[in-house]
Amino acid sequence: MVDFRIDRRTGVATYLQIVQQVKQALRLGVLAPGDKLPTAKEVVAATAINPNTVLKAYRELDREGLVEARPGLGTFVRRSLARPGAGADSPLRGELADWTQRARAAGLDREDVAALVASVLDEHFGDPARRPSEGTATG
């Protein structure tokens, strides 16, 4: 099960935070096909957000084909985003955890680390803000 953490300081819409956290859980293998997501009522009780916000996030995940609502039963994971080597038990995760400890020991805070990681990701994977949107024909 996933426990949602809502950070109202980020400027990211609450429903998008839920979508992102479900996707992260799917990538790490925390959630797998067939798993049930918490009900809107459970999420509201844990996070004090509007139930319509939860439902909006779940509709977005459904639209993307990641979950499916089963009337009277709940919302269930339809497909995984996990890739070999990207799971929570991956050796790469251990290396990243070690690196993060070294960064913290060097005096970097969370925002410093996030900025550093984002810059390296942009360098090696490209800046997503500069990529053409998926599904756009080029030619």
PDB file of C-alpha atoms in Angstrom:
ATOM      1  CA  MET A   1       0.000   0.000   0.000  1.00  0.00           C
ATOM      2  CA  VAL A   2       1.144   3.528  -0.674  1.00  0.00           C
ATOM      3  CA  ASP A   3       1.020   6.292   1.935  1.00  0.00           C
ATOM      4  CA  PHE A   4       0.559   9.642   0.249  1.00  0.00           C
ATOM      5  CA  ARG A   5       2.588  12.625   1.442  1.00  0.00           C
ATOM      6  CA  ILE A   6       1.214  15.977   0.394  1.00  0.00           C
ATOM      7  CA  ASP A   7       3.548  18.967   0.443  1.00  0.00           C
ATOM      8  CA  ARG A   8       1.581  22.169   0.072  1.00  0.00           C
ATOM      9  CA  ARG A   9       4.793  24.228  -0.276  1.00  0.00           C
ATOM     10  CA  THR A  10       5.921  22.731  -3.584  1.00  0.00           C
ATOM     11  CA  GLY A  11       3.508  24.574  -5.841  1.00  0.00           C
ATOM     12  CA  VAL A  12       2.631  21.227  -7.450  1.00  0.00           C
ATOM     13  CA  ALA A  13      -1.118  20.590  -7.563  1.00  0.00           C
ATOM     14  CA  THR A  14      -2.224  18.105  -4.914  1.00  0.00           C
ATOM     15  CA  TYR A  15      -3.783  15.707  -7.407  1.00  0.00           C
ATOM     16  CA  LEU A  16      -0.516  15.687  -9.390  1.00  0.00           C
ATOM     17  CA  GLN A  17       1.421  14.830  -6.232  1.00  0.00           C
ATOM     18  CA  ILE A  18      -0.822  11.773  -5.831  1.00  0.00           C
ATOM     19  CA  VAL A  19      -0.346  10.823  -9.494  1.00  0.00           C
ATOM     20  CA  GLN A  20       3.443  11.217  -9.180  1.00  0.00           C
ATOM     21  CA  GLN A  21       3.577   9.165  -5.983  1.00  0.00           C
ATOM     22  CA  VAL A  22       1.552   6.325  -7.516  1.00  0.00           C
ATOM     23  CA  LYS A  23       3.839   6.341 -10.561  1.00  0.00           C
ATOM     24  CA  GLN A  24       6.894   6.282  -8.305  1.00  0.00           C
ATOM     25  CA  ALA A  25       5.453   3.308  -6.404  1.00  0.00           C
ATOM     26  CA  LEU A  26       4.786   1.567  -9.730  1.00  0.00           C
ATOM     27  CA  ARG A  27       8.363   2.218 -10.905  1.00  0.00           C
ATOM     28  CA  LEU A  28       9.887   0.941  -7.660  1.00  0.00           C
ATOM     29  CA  GLY A  29       7.692  -2.165  -7.583  1.00  0.00           C
ATOM     30  CA  VAL A  30       5.959  -1.049  -4.376  1.00  0.00           C
ATOM     31  CA  LEU A  31       2.672  -1.353  -6.280  1.00  0.00           C
ATOM     32  CA  ALA A  32       2.051  -4.182  -8.734  1.00  0.00           C
ATOM     33  CA  PRO A  33      -0.800  -5.147 -11.045  1.00  0.00           C
ATOM     34  CA  GLY A  34      -3.812  -6.227  -9.006  1.00  0.00           C
ATOM     35  CA  ASP A  35      -2.914  -4.145  -5.953  1.00  0.00           C
ATOM     36  CA  LYS A  36      -5.689  -1.973  -4.575  1.00  0.00           C
ATOM     37  CA  LEU A  37      -5.112   1.746  -4.052  1.00  0.00           C
ATOM     38  CA  PRO A  38      -6.392   3.333  -0.845  1.00  0.00           C
ATOM     39  CA  THR A  39      -9.976   4.534  -1.090  1.00  0.00           C
ATOM     40  CA  ALA A  40     -10.624   8.253  -1.434  1.00  0.00           C
ATOM     41  CA  LYS A  41     -11.995   8.179   2.123  1.00  0.00           C
ATOM     42  CA  GLU A  42      -8.745   6.621   3.429  1.00  0.00           C
ATOM     43  CA  VAL A  43      -6.601   9.177   1.588  1.00  0.00           C
ATOM     44  CA  VAL A  44      -8.736  12.041   2.891  1.00  0.00           C
ATOM     45  CA  ALA A  45      -8.424  10.741   6.459  1.00  0.00           C
ATOM     46  CA  ALA A  46      -4.620  10.490   6.141  1.00  0.00           C
ATOM     47  CA  THR A  47      -3.962  13.752   4.287  1.00  0.00           C
ATOM     48  CA  ALA A  48      -6.879  16.106   5.013  1.00  0.00           C
ATOM     49  CA  ILE A  49      -7.437  16.862   1.328  1.00  0.00           C
ATOM     50  CA  ASN A  50     -10.670  17.129  -0.602  1.00  0.00           C
ATOM     51  CA  PRO A  51     -12.073  13.773  -1.797  1.00  0.00           C
ATOM     52  CA  ASN A  52     -12.598  15.255  -5.278  1.00  0.00           C
ATOM     53  CA  THR A  53      -8.828  15.821  -5.465  1.00  0.00           C
ATOM     54  CA  VAL A  54      -8.191  12.117  -4.847  1.00  0.00           C
ATOM     55  CA  LEU A  55     -10.808  11.155  -7.415  1.00  0.00           C
ATOM     56  CA  LYS A  56      -9.251  13.533  -9.957  1.00  0.00           C
ATOM     57  CA  ALA A  57      -5.846  11.890  -9.431  1.00  0.00           C
ATOM     58  CA  TYR A  58      -7.322   8.407  -9.786  1.00  0.00           C
ATOM     59  CA  ARG A  59      -9.171   9.453 -12.986  1.00  0.00           C
ATOM     60  CA  GLU A  60      -5.871  10.738 -14.416  1.00  0.00           C
ATOM     61  CA  LEU A  61      -4.152   7.445 -13.576  1.00  0.00           C
ATOM     62  CA  ASP A  62      -7.079   5.576 -15.162  1.00  0.00           C
ATOM     63  CA  ARG A  63      -6.849   7.760 -18.282  1.00  0.00           C
ATOM     64  CA  GLU A  64      -3.159   6.817 -18.533  1.00  0.00           C
ATOM     65  CA  GLY A  65      -4.077   3.126 -18.295  1.00  0.00           C
ATOM     66  CA  LEU A  66      -2.248   2.571 -15.014  1.00  0.00           C
ATOM     67  CA  VAL A  67      -5.247   1.822 -12.798  1.00  0.00           C
ATOM     68  CA  GLU A  68      -8.870   0.849 -13.219  1.00  0.00           C
ATOM     69  CA  ALA A  69     -11.873   1.630 -11.091  1.00  0.00           C
ATOM     70  CA  ARG A  70     -14.064  -1.358 -10.255  1.00  0.00           C
ATOM     71  CA  PRO A  71     -17.452  -0.109  -9.091  1.00  0.00           C
ATOM     72  CA  GLY A  72     -18.154  -1.185  -5.531  1.00  0.00           C
ATOM     73  CA  LEU A  73     -14.667  -2.689  -5.122  1.00  0.00           C
ATOM     74  CA  GLY A  74     -12.167   0.150  -5.442  1.00  0.00           C
ATOM     75  CA  THR A  75      -9.335   1.250  -7.708  1.00  0.00           C
ATOM     76  CA  PHE A  76      -6.783  -1.342  -8.748  1.00  0.00           C
ATOM     77  CA  VAL A  77      -3.389  -1.223 -10.440  1.00  0.00           C
ATOM     78  CA  ARG A  78      -3.665  -2.298 -14.056  1.00  0.00           C
ATOM     79  CA  ARG A  79       0.013  -2.264 -15.074  1.00  0.00           C
ATOM     80  CA  SER A  80       3.469  -1.746 -13.648  1.00  0.00           C
ATOM     81  CA  LEU A  81       6.135   0.774 -14.585  1.00  0.00           C
ATOM     82  CA  ALA A  82       8.921  -1.215 -12.890  1.00  0.00           C
ATOM     83  CA  ARG A  83      12.027  -1.949 -14.906  1.00  0.00           C
ATOM     84  CA  PRO A  84      14.843  -4.330 -14.057  1.00  0.00           C
ATOM     85  CA  GLY A  85      17.412  -2.549 -11.927  1.00  0.00           C
ATOM     86  CA  ALA A  86      15.016   0.182 -10.784  1.00  0.00           C
ATOM     87  CA  GLY A  87      13.347  -1.571  -7.861  1.00  0.00           C
ATOM     88  CA  ALA A  88      13.517  -0.581  -4.229  1.00  0.00           C
ATOM     89  CA  ASP A  89      16.031  -3.414  -3.656  1.00  0.00           C
ATOM     90  CA  SER A  90      18.271  -2.456  -6.597  1.00  0.00           C
ATOM     91  CA  PRO A  91      22.038  -2.177  -6.072  1.00  0.00           C
ATOM     92  CA  LEU A  92      21.768   1.203  -7.814  1.00  0.00           C
ATOM     93  CA  ARG A  93      19.460   2.388  -5.049  1.00  0.00           C
ATOM     94  CA  GLY A  94      22.067   1.382  -2.483  1.00  0.00           C
ATOM     95  CA  GLU A  95      24.739   3.305  -4.364  1.00  0.00           C
ATOM     96  CA  LEU A  96      22.470   6.339  -4.551  1.00  0.00           C
ATOM     97  CA  ALA A  97      21.751   6.079  -0.823  1.00  0.00           C
ATOM     98  CA  ASP A  98      25.497   6.004  -0.114  1.00  0.00           C
ATOM     99  CA  TRP A  99      26.054   9.011  -2.374  1.00  0.00           C
ATOM    100  CA  THR A 100      23.211  10.890  -0.691  1.00  0.00           C
ATOM    101  CA  GLN A 101      24.781  10.266   2.720  1.00  0.00           C
ATOM    102  CA  ARG A 102      28.087  11.660   1.431  1.00  0.00           C
ATOM    103  CA  ALA A 103      26.306  14.718   0.004  1.00  0.00           C
ATOM    104  CA  ARG A 104      24.566  15.316   3.331  1.00  0.00           C
ATOM    105  CA  ALA A 105      27.852  14.896   5.216  1.00  0.00           C
ATOM    106  CA  ALA A 106      29.363  17.490   2.848  1.00  0.00           C
ATOM    107  CA  GLY A 107      26.745  19.975   4.042  1.00  0.00           C
ATOM    108  CA  LEU A 108      24.265  19.788   1.170  1.00  0.00           C
ATOM    109  CA  ASP A 109      20.585  20.041   2.075  1.00  0.00           C
ATOM    110  CA  ARG A 110      17.642  18.407   0.305  1.00  0.00           C
ATOM    111  CA  GLU A 111      17.200  21.277  -2.165  1.00  0.00           C
ATOM    112  CA  ASP A 112      20.930  21.288  -2.999  1.00  0.00           C
ATOM    113  CA  VAL A 113      20.852  17.553  -3.684  1.00  0.00           C
ATOM    114  CA  ALA A 114      17.646  17.852  -5.746  1.00  0.00           C
ATOM    115  CA  ALA A 115      19.195  20.630  -7.860  1.00  0.00           C
ATOM    116  CA  LEU A 116      22.389  18.640  -8.372  1.00  0.00           C
ATOM    117  CA  VAL A 117      20.518  15.471  -9.332  1.00  0.00           C
ATOM    118  CA  ALA A 118      18.205  17.412 -11.678  1.00  0.00           C
ATOM    119  CA  SER A 119      21.176  18.979 -13.449  1.00  0.00           C
ATOM    120  CA  VAL A 120      22.856  15.599 -13.942  1.00  0.00           C
ATOM    121  CA  LEU A 121      19.582  14.058 -15.158  1.00  0.00           C
ATOM    122  CA  ASP A 122      19.169  16.897 -17.650  1.00  0.00           C
ATOM    123  CA  GLU A 123      22.738  16.421 -18.820  1.00  0.00           C
ATOM    124  CA  HIS A 124      22.433  12.661 -19.321  1.00  0.00           C
ATOM    125  CA  PHE A 125      18.763  12.249 -20.252  1.00  0.00           C
ATOM    126  CA  GLY A 126      17.958  15.649 -21.723  1.00  0.00           C
ATOM    127  CA  ASP A 127      15.862  18.433 -20.290  1.00  0.00           C
ATOM    128  CA  PRO A 128      12.189  17.308 -20.369  1.00  0.00           C
ATOM    129  CA  ALA A 129      11.126  20.947 -20.776  1.00  0.00           C
ATOM    130  CA  ARG A 130      12.937  21.040 -24.120  1.00  0.00           C
ATOM    131  CA  ARG A 131      11.623  17.744 -25.485  1.00  0.00           C
ATOM    132  CA  PRO A 132       8.730  17.733 -27.930  1.00  0.00           C
ATOM    133  CA  SER A 133       5.594  16.326 -26.332  1.00  0.00           C
ATOM    134  CA  GLU A 134       5.054  12.593 -26.716  1.00  0.00           C
ATOM    135  CA  GLY A 135       2.872  11.607 -29.589  1.00  0.00           C
ATOM    136  CA  THR A 136       3.740  14.693 -31.625  1.00  0.00           C
ATOM    137  CA  ALA A 137       4.577  13.974 -35.233  1.00  0.00           C
ATOM    138  CA  THR A 138       7.857  15.401 -36.456  1.00  0.00           C
ATOM    139  CA  GLY A 139       9.006  15.374 -39.823  1.00  0.00           C
TER     140      GLY A 139
END
